[in-house]
PDB file of C-alpha atoms in Angstrom:
ATOM      1  CA  UNK A   1      38.674 114.672  40.115  1.00  0.00           C
ATOM      2  CA  UNK A   2      36.183 112.363  38.371  1.00  0.00           C
ATOM      3  CA  UNK A   3      32.993 113.667  37.797  1.00  0.00           C
ATOM      4  CA  UNK A   4      31.346 110.593  40.363  1.00  0.00           C
ATOM      5  CA  UNK A   5      33.931 112.714  42.870  1.00  0.00           C
ATOM      6  CA  UNK A   6      33.070 115.679  42.261  1.00  0.00           C
ATOM      7  CA  UNK A   7      29.229 115.062  42.922  1.00  0.00           C
ATOM      8  CA  UNK A   8      30.497 112.946  46.600  1.00  0.00           C
ATOM      9  CA  UNK A   9      32.366 115.833  46.971  1.00  0.00           C
ATOM     10  CA  UNK A  10      29.085 118.700  47.066  1.00  0.00           C
ATOM     11  CA  UNK A  11      26.939 116.047  49.201  1.00  0.00           C
ATOM     12  CA  UNK A  12      29.977 115.829  51.983  1.00  0.00           C
ATOM     13  CA  UNK A  13      28.161 119.167  53.896  1.00  0.00           C
ATOM     14  CA  UNK A  14      24.470 117.139  53.733  1.00  0.00           C
ATOM     15  CA  UNK A  15      26.596 113.937  55.044  1.00  0.00           C
ATOM     16  CA  UNK A  16      27.557 114.975  57.353  1.00  0.00           C
ATOM     17  CA  UNK A  17      25.034 117.615  58.904  1.00  0.00           C
ATOM     18  CA  UNK A  18      22.611 114.403  58.434  1.00  0.00           C
ATOM     19  CA  UNK A  19      25.599 112.323  60.458  1.00  0.00           C
ATOM     20  CA  UNK A  20      25.518 109.810  58.054  1.00  0.00           C
ATOM     21  CA  UNK A  21      29.366 111.333  57.600  1.00  0.00           C
ATOM     22  CA  UNK A  22      30.817 111.584  61.111  1.00  0.00           C
ATOM     23  CA  UNK A  23      34.254 109.512  60.852  1.00  0.00           C
ATOM     24  CA  UNK A  24      36.861 108.027  58.271  1.00  0.00           C
ATOM     25  CA  UNK A  25      38.818 105.118  59.879  1.00  0.00           C
ATOM     26  CA  UNK A  26      42.091 102.949  58.679  1.00  0.00           C
ATOM     27  CA  UNK A  27      44.838 100.398  60.171  1.00  0.00           C
ATOM     28  CA  UNK A  28      47.263 100.552  61.224  1.00  0.00           C
ATOM     29  CA  UNK A  29      47.834  98.370  58.064  1.00  0.00           C
ATOM     30  CA  UNK A  30      47.053 100.734  55.479  1.00  0.00           C
ATOM     31  CA  UNK A  31      48.893 103.481  56.896  1.00  0.00           C
ATOM     32  CA  UNK A  32      52.259 100.665  56.932  1.00  0.00           C
ATOM     33  CA  UNK A  33      51.983 100.400  53.445  1.00  0.00           C
ATOM     34  CA  UNK A  34      50.820 104.578  52.335  1.00  0.00           C
ATOM     35  CA  UNK A  35      54.306 104.640  54.445  1.00  0.00           C
ATOM     36  CA  UNK A  36      55.998 102.518  51.717  1.00  0.00           C
ATOM     37  CA  UNK A  37      56.806 105.347  48.958  1.00  0.00           C
ATOM     38  CA  UNK A  38      57.926 107.520  51.256  1.00  0.00           C
ATOM     39  CA  UNK A  39      60.684 105.294  52.580  1.00  0.00           C
ATOM     40  CA  UNK A  40      63.895 104.924  53.045  1.00  0.00           C
ATOM     41  CA  UNK A  41      64.597 108.777  54.293  1.00  0.00           C
ATOM     42  CA  UNK A  42      67.749 109.942  55.707  1.00  0.00           C
ATOM     43  CA  UNK A  43      69.165 112.755  58.014  1.00  0.00           C
ATOM     44  CA  UNK A  44      72.414 113.685  60.243  1.00  0.00           C
ATOM     45  CA  UNK A  45      73.937 114.002  62.838  1.00  0.00           C
ATOM     46  CA  UNK A  46      77.162 116.096  63.923  1.00  0.00           C
ATOM     47  CA  UNK A  47      80.681 113.435  64.777  1.00  0.00           C
ATOM     48  CA  UNK A  48      84.409 115.161  65.847  1.00  0.00           C
ATOM     49  CA  UNK A  49      85.739 115.372  62.571  1.00  0.00           C
ATOM     50  CA  UNK A  50      82.969 113.413  60.328  1.00  0.00           C
ATOM     51  CA  UNK A  51      79.662 112.869  59.711  1.00  0.00           C
ATOM     52  CA  UNK A  52      77.116 110.307  61.410  1.00  0.00           C
ATOM     53  CA  UNK A  53      74.166 109.050  58.394  1.00  0.00           C
ATOM     54  CA  UNK A  54      70.894 107.494  59.821  1.00  0.00           C
ATOM     55  CA  UNK A  55      68.484 105.983  56.871  1.00  0.00           C
ATOM     56  CA  UNK A  56      65.108 105.214  57.422  1.00  0.00           C
ATOM     57  CA  UNK A  57      65.090 102.174  55.798  1.00  0.00           C
ATOM     58  CA  UNK A  58      61.608 100.297  57.949  1.00  0.00           C
ATOM     59  CA  UNK A  59      58.408 102.073  60.049  1.00  0.00           C
ATOM     60  CA  UNK A  60      55.642  99.990  60.965  1.00  0.00           C
ATOM     61  CA  UNK A  61      53.201 102.170  62.718  1.00  0.00           C
ATOM     62  CA  UNK A  62      51.180 100.993  65.722  1.00  0.00           C
ATOM     63  CA  UNK A  63      48.466 101.705  68.510  1.00  0.00           C
ATOM     64  CA  UNK A  64      50.957 102.663  71.545  1.00  0.00           C
ATOM     65  CA  UNK A  65      49.550 100.005  74.540  1.00  0.00           C
ATOM     66  CA  UNK A  66      51.844 102.117  77.017  1.00  0.00           C
ATOM     67  CA  UNK A  67      50.200 105.653  76.136  1.00  0.00           C
ATOM     68  CA  UNK A  68      46.788 105.978  75.686  1.00  0.00           C
ATOM     69  CA  UNK A  69      46.359 108.394  71.794  1.00  0.00           C
ATOM     70  CA  UNK A  70      49.358 107.724  70.874  1.00  0.00           C
ATOM     71  CA  UNK A  71      51.153 106.005  67.968  1.00  0.00           C
ATOM     72  CA  UNK A  72      54.220 103.869  68.327  1.00  0.00           C
ATOM     73  CA  UNK A  73      56.037 103.758  65.129  1.00  0.00           C
ATOM     74  CA  UNK A  74      59.285 101.892  65.583  1.00  0.00           C
ATOM     75  CA  UNK A  75      61.990 102.891  62.606  1.00  0.00           C
ATOM     76  CA  UNK A  76      64.192 100.458  60.883  1.00  0.00           C
ATOM     77  CA  UNK A  77      67.249 102.263  60.385  1.00  0.00           C
ATOM     78  CA  UNK A  78      70.851 102.495  59.224  1.00  0.00           C
ATOM     79  CA  UNK A  79      73.892 103.547  61.386  1.00  0.00           C
ATOM     80  CA  UNK A  80      77.169 104.403  59.254  1.00  0.00           C
ATOM     81  CA  UNK A  81      79.587 106.739  60.954  1.00  0.00           C
ATOM     82  CA  UNK A  82      82.789 108.608  58.817  1.00  0.00           C
ATOM     83  CA  UNK A  83      85.381 109.884  60.594  1.00  0.00           C
ATOM     84  CA  UNK A  84      88.427 111.454  59.393  1.00  0.00           C
ATOM     85  CA  UNK A  85      87.974 110.553  55.909  1.00  0.00           C
ATOM     86  CA  UNK A  86      86.942 106.689  57.055  1.00  0.00           C
ATOM     87  CA  UNK A  87      84.107 104.490  57.542  1.00  0.00           C
ATOM     88  CA  UNK A  88      84.587 103.449  61.114  1.00  0.00           C
ATOM     89  CA  UNK A  89      81.291 102.172  62.216  1.00  0.00           C
ATOM     90  CA  UNK A  90      78.140 100.518  60.415  1.00  0.00           C
ATOM     91  CA  UNK A  91      74.554  98.744  62.492  1.00  0.00           C
ATOM     92  CA  UNK A  92      71.172  98.457  61.582  1.00  0.00           C
ATOM     93  CA  UNK A  93      69.018  99.517  64.688  1.00  0.00           C
ATOM     94  CA  UNK A  94      65.488  99.966  65.717  1.00  0.00           C
ATOM     95  CA  UNK A  95      64.085 103.017  67.756  1.00  0.00           C
ATOM     96  CA  UNK A  96      60.622 103.285  69.077  1.00  0.00           C
ATOM     97  CA  UNK A  97      59.182 106.716  68.866  1.00  0.00           C
ATOM     98  CA  UNK A  98      55.400 107.687  70.683  1.00  0.00           C
ATOM     99  CA  UNK A  99      53.823 110.879  69.491  1.00  0.00           C
ATOM    100  CA  UNK A 100      49.876 111.548  69.437  1.00  0.00           C
ATOM    101  CA  UNK A 101      48.466 112.733  65.967  1.00  0.00           C
ATOM    102  CA  UNK A 102      47.228 115.807  65.474  1.00  0.00           C
ATOM    103  CA  UNK A 103      45.651 117.211  61.977  1.00  0.00           C
ATOM    104  CA  UNK A 104      46.273 120.686  61.476  1.00  0.00           C
ATOM    105  CA  UNK A 105      43.312 121.815  59.185  1.00  0.00           C
ATOM    106  CA  UNK A 106      44.860 125.424  57.909  1.00  0.00           C
ATOM    107  CA  UNK A 107      48.503 123.688  56.645  1.00  0.00           C
ATOM    108  CA  UNK A 108      45.931 120.227  54.838  1.00  0.00           C
ATOM    109  CA  UNK A 109      48.593 118.409  56.949  1.00  0.00           C
ATOM    110  CA  UNK A 110      49.425 115.382  59.802  1.00  0.00           C
ATOM    111  CA  UNK A 111      52.048 115.303  61.750  1.00  0.00           C
ATOM    112  CA  UNK A 112      52.939 113.668  64.948  1.00  0.00           C
ATOM    113  CA  UNK A 113      53.076 115.730  68.891  1.00  0.00           C
ATOM    114  CA  UNK A 114      54.264 115.690  72.100  1.00  0.00           C
ATOM    115  CA  UNK A 115      56.894 113.334  70.807  1.00  0.00           C
ATOM    116  CA  UNK A 116      59.132 110.487  72.754  1.00  0.00           C
ATOM    117  CA  UNK A 117      61.636 108.973  72.104  1.00  0.00           C
ATOM    118  CA  UNK A 118      61.571 105.332  73.501  1.00  0.00           C
ATOM    119  CA  UNK A 119      64.440 102.491  73.269  1.00  0.00           C
ATOM    120  CA  UNK A 120      67.515 102.317  70.740  1.00  0.00           C
ATOM    121  CA  UNK A 121      68.958  98.608  70.275  1.00  0.00           C
ATOM    122  CA  UNK A 122      71.062  97.372  68.266  1.00  0.00           C
ATOM    123  CA  UNK A 123      69.345  94.951  65.892  1.00  0.00           C
ATOM    124  CA  UNK A 124      72.349  93.541  64.190  1.00  0.00           C
ATOM    125  CA  UNK A 125      75.987  95.078  64.545  1.00  0.00           C
ATOM    126  CA  UNK A 126      78.373  94.718  61.280  1.00  0.00           C
ATOM    127  CA  UNK A 127      81.226  93.712  62.919  1.00  0.00           C
ATOM    128  CA  UNK A 128      83.369  93.129  59.989  1.00  0.00           C
ATOM    129  CA  UNK A 129      83.138  97.198  59.875  1.00  0.00           C
ATOM    130  CA  UNK A 130      84.549  96.878  64.674  1.00  0.00           C
ATOM    131  CA  UNK A 131      87.218  94.912  62.949  1.00  0.00           C
ATOM    132  CA  UNK A 132      88.330  97.197  60.257  1.00  0.00           C
ATOM    133  CA  UNK A 133      88.237  99.734  62.330  1.00  0.00           C
ATOM    134  CA  UNK A 134      90.358  98.605  65.121  1.00  0.00           C
ATOM    135  CA  UNK A 135      93.240  97.673  62.161  1.00  0.00           C
ATOM    136  CA  UNK A 136      92.829 101.265  60.791  1.00  0.00           C
ATOM    137  CA  UNK A 137      93.429 103.122  64.074  1.00  0.00           C
ATOM    138  CA  UNK A 138      96.288 100.869  64.971  1.00  0.00           C
ATOM    139  CA  UNK A 139      97.843 101.137  62.037  1.00  0.00           C
ATOM    140  CA  UNK A 140      97.163 104.500  60.970  1.00  0.00           C
ATOM    141  CA  UNK A 141      96.918 106.359  64.076  1.00  0.00           C
ATOM    142  CA  UNK A 142      99.662 103.797  66.640  1.00  0.00           C
ATOM    143  CA  UNK A 143     100.058 106.852  69.578  1.00  0.00           C
ATOM    144  CA  UNK A 144      96.329 106.499  69.331  1.00  0.00           C
ATOM    145  CA  UNK A 145      96.004 103.157  70.262  1.00  0.00           C
ATOM    146  CA  UNK A 146      98.793 102.888  72.916  1.00  0.00           C
ATOM    147  CA  UNK A 147      96.948 105.581  74.925  1.00  0.00           C
ATOM    148  CA  UNK A 148      93.206 104.675  73.937  1.00  0.00           C
ATOM    149  CA  UNK A 149      93.773 101.071  75.498  1.00  0.00           C
ATOM    150  CA  UNK A 150      94.826 102.568  79.434  1.00  0.00           C
ATOM    151  CA  UNK A 151      91.325 105.360  79.224  1.00  0.00           C
ATOM    152  CA  UNK A 152      88.013 105.270  81.381  1.00  0.00           C
ATOM    153  CA  UNK A 153      86.029 106.781  78.469  1.00  0.00           C
ATOM    154  CA  UNK A 154      83.143 104.527  78.602  1.00  0.00           C
ATOM    155  CA  UNK A 155      82.981 105.473  82.531  1.00  0.00           C
ATOM    156  CA  UNK A 156      82.973 108.952  82.255  1.00  0.00           C
ATOM    157  CA  UNK A 157      81.166 110.047  79.514  1.00  0.00           C
ATOM    158  CA  UNK A 158      77.712 109.847  78.848  1.00  0.00           C
ATOM    159  CA  UNK A 159      77.293 111.648  75.368  1.00  0.00           C
ATOM    160  CA  UNK A 160      79.654 112.068  72.015  1.00  0.00           C
ATOM    161  CA  UNK A 161      78.482 116.279  73.542  1.00  0.00           C
ATOM    162  CA  UNK A 162      81.181 115.475  76.347  1.00  0.00           C
ATOM    163  CA  UNK A 163      83.798 114.460  73.489  1.00  0.00           C
ATOM    164  CA  UNK A 164      86.869 117.283  73.645  1.00  0.00           C
ATOM    165  CA  UNK A 165      89.062 115.636  70.486  1.00  0.00           C
ATOM    166  CA  UNK A 166      89.447 112.834  68.232  1.00  0.00           C
ATOM    167  CA  UNK A 167      91.375 110.698  70.510  1.00  0.00           C
ATOM    168  CA  UNK A 168      88.860 110.452  73.028  1.00  0.00           C
ATOM    169  CA  UNK A 169      85.924 109.136  69.834  1.00  0.00           C
ATOM    170  CA  UNK A 170      88.273 107.156  68.557  1.00  0.00           C
ATOM    171  CA  UNK A 171      88.355 105.379  71.819  1.00  0.00           C
ATOM    172  CA  UNK A 172      85.251 104.562  71.672  1.00  0.00           C
ATOM    173  CA  UNK A 173      85.126 102.125  68.817  1.00  0.00           C
ATOM    174  CA  UNK A 174      88.633 100.227  70.106  1.00  0.00           C
ATOM    175  CA  UNK A 175      87.149  99.915  74.434  1.00  0.00           C
ATOM    176  CA  UNK A 176      83.641 100.147  73.485  1.00  0.00           C
ATOM    177  CA  UNK A 177      81.150  97.502  72.549  1.00  0.00           C
ATOM    178  CA  UNK A 178      78.193  98.569  70.178  1.00  0.00           C
ATOM    179  CA  UNK A 179      74.981  99.440  72.042  1.00  0.00           C
ATOM    180  CA  UNK A 180      77.697 101.661  74.355  1.00  0.00           C
ATOM    181  CA  UNK A 181      78.394 103.359  70.863  1.00  0.00           C
ATOM    182  CA  UNK A 182      75.597 103.898  70.244  1.00  0.00           C
ATOM    183  CA  UNK A 183      73.309 105.395  73.981  1.00  0.00           C
ATOM    184  CA  UNK A 184      77.006 106.971  73.008  1.00  0.00           C
ATOM    185  CA  UNK A 185      75.554 108.987  70.325  1.00  0.00           C
ATOM    186  CA  UNK A 186      71.556 108.353  71.598  1.00  0.00           C
ATOM    187  CA  UNK A 187      71.005 112.562  72.901  1.00  0.00           C
ATOM    188  CA  UNK A 188      71.955 113.843  68.949  1.00  0.00           C
ATOM    189  CA  UNK A 189      69.669 111.246  66.775  1.00  0.00           C
ATOM    190  CA  UNK A 190      67.370 111.951  69.276  1.00  0.00           C
ATOM    191  CA  UNK A 191      67.417 116.092  69.430  1.00  0.00           C
ATOM    192  CA  UNK A 192      67.335 115.429  65.187  1.00  0.00           C
ATOM    193  CA  UNK A 193      63.849 113.403  65.451  1.00  0.00           C
ATOM    194  CA  UNK A 194      62.922 116.294  67.880  1.00  0.00           C
ATOM    195  CA  UNK A 195      63.793 118.819  65.284  1.00  0.00           C
ATOM    196  CA  UNK A 196      62.661 117.224  61.932  1.00  0.00           C
ATOM    197  CA  UNK A 197      59.272 116.840  63.709  1.00  0.00           C
ATOM    198  CA  UNK A 198      59.197 120.244  65.175  1.00  0.00           C
ATOM    199  CA  UNK A 199      60.200 121.667  62.641  1.00  0.00           C
ATOM    200  CA  UNK A 200      57.650 119.961  60.164  1.00  0.00           C
ATOM    201  CA  UNK A 201      60.219 117.687  57.857  1.00  0.00           C
ATOM    202  CA  UNK A 202      58.720 114.905  59.204  1.00  0.00           C
ATOM    203  CA  UNK A 203      54.402 115.083  58.636  1.00  0.00           C
ATOM    204  CA  UNK A 204      51.979 113.696  55.840  1.00  0.00           C
ATOM    205  CA  UNK A 205      50.571 116.509  53.966  1.00  0.00           C
ATOM    206  CA  UNK A 206      46.534 115.769  53.060  1.00  0.00           C
ATOM    207  CA  UNK A 207      46.331 116.032  48.595  1.00  0.00           C
ATOM    208  CA  UNK A 208      43.724 117.816  46.527  1.00  0.00           C
ATOM    209  CA  UNK A 209      44.483 115.086  44.111  1.00  0.00           C
ATOM    210  CA  UNK A 210      43.396 111.603  45.994  1.00  0.00           C
ATOM    211  CA  UNK A 211      39.583 112.169  47.198  1.00  0.00           C
ATOM    212  CA  UNK A 212      40.194 111.308  50.286  1.00  0.00           C
ATOM    213  CA  UNK A 213      42.399 113.133  51.461  1.00  0.00           C
ATOM    214  CA  UNK A 214      40.214 116.471  49.867  1.00  0.00           C
ATOM    215  CA  UNK A 215      37.902 115.538  52.027  1.00  0.00           C
ATOM    216  CA  UNK A 216      39.268 115.888  54.945  1.00  0.00           C
ATOM    217  CA  UNK A 217      41.384 118.473  54.648  1.00  0.00           C
ATOM    218  CA  UNK A 218      38.586 120.711  53.521  1.00  0.00           C
ATOM    219  CA  UNK A 219      36.116 119.120  56.451  1.00  0.00           C
ATOM    220  CA  UNK A 220      37.912 117.512  58.695  1.00  0.00           C
ATOM    221  CA  UNK A 221      37.716 118.051  62.264  1.00  0.00           C
ATOM    222  CA  UNK A 222      40.334 116.146  64.195  1.00  0.00           C
ATOM    223  CA  UNK A 223      42.156 112.799  64.127  1.00  0.00           C
ATOM    224  CA  UNK A 224      42.282 110.324  67.348  1.00  0.00           C
ATOM    225  CA  UNK A 225      44.200 106.359  67.974  1.00  0.00           C
ATOM    226  CA  UNK A 226      41.023 104.417  68.825  1.00  0.00           C
ATOM    227  CA  UNK A 227      40.223 100.340  68.946  1.00  0.00           C
ATOM    228  CA  UNK A 228      43.801  99.859  66.726  1.00  0.00           C
ATOM    229  CA  UNK A 229      42.741 102.179  64.158  1.00  0.00           C
ATOM    230  CA  UNK A 230      43.843 105.989  63.215  1.00  0.00           C
ATOM    231  CA  UNK A 231      40.275 107.751  62.953  1.00  0.00           C
ATOM    232  CA  UNK A 232      39.813 110.595  61.502  1.00  0.00           C
ATOM    233  CA  UNK A 233      36.705 112.551  62.605  1.00  0.00           C
ATOM    234  CA  UNK A 234      34.689 115.589  60.816  1.00  0.00           C
TER     235      UNK A 234
END
């Protein structure tokens, strides 16, 4: 900190005691800009004989219109699936997350609590990838194609956790729409997001090198959402 900041930091307890410093407000525009340095980030899910990768490209924060005191985070992601060493699926998706901001003073971190997962949607499907996948399946796994077209996986299964073999999994990419493919993977994506929040993988750590963060880490009381602002209260 500079000499000026050190003097201000020394005065903070007096300002709080005399009610001259009660809170610090941040607009969601400010918060969204500050998130850019943390993007993109990735998380993975397991699929039969392969891996799914979700790359979060953009996060847009706003005040929830449905849940009072909650923040809505709209995640714009690229969802890729590799199975049997083949790149079989690619699509841009959006995931809505609701969470209540919480200040953990003992850890000097801000994180989301009471997490709720909202809408999942495909915003731009890679039709070329879909066609290539079907072509590869018919070339390399002709016996699968012969049998798969008669399967009714979509009407029976609701999650890839219910799939017990690769043939059934591959049938998704022949018979089903991209929206249905996303829906089948939703539970695994949700579970990974819940784990990341609970485990502290997704959180904001207050740093001593930034004056405002150091002040709130030392003297902050709690954090709330109010009137399109994130409000840090002392």
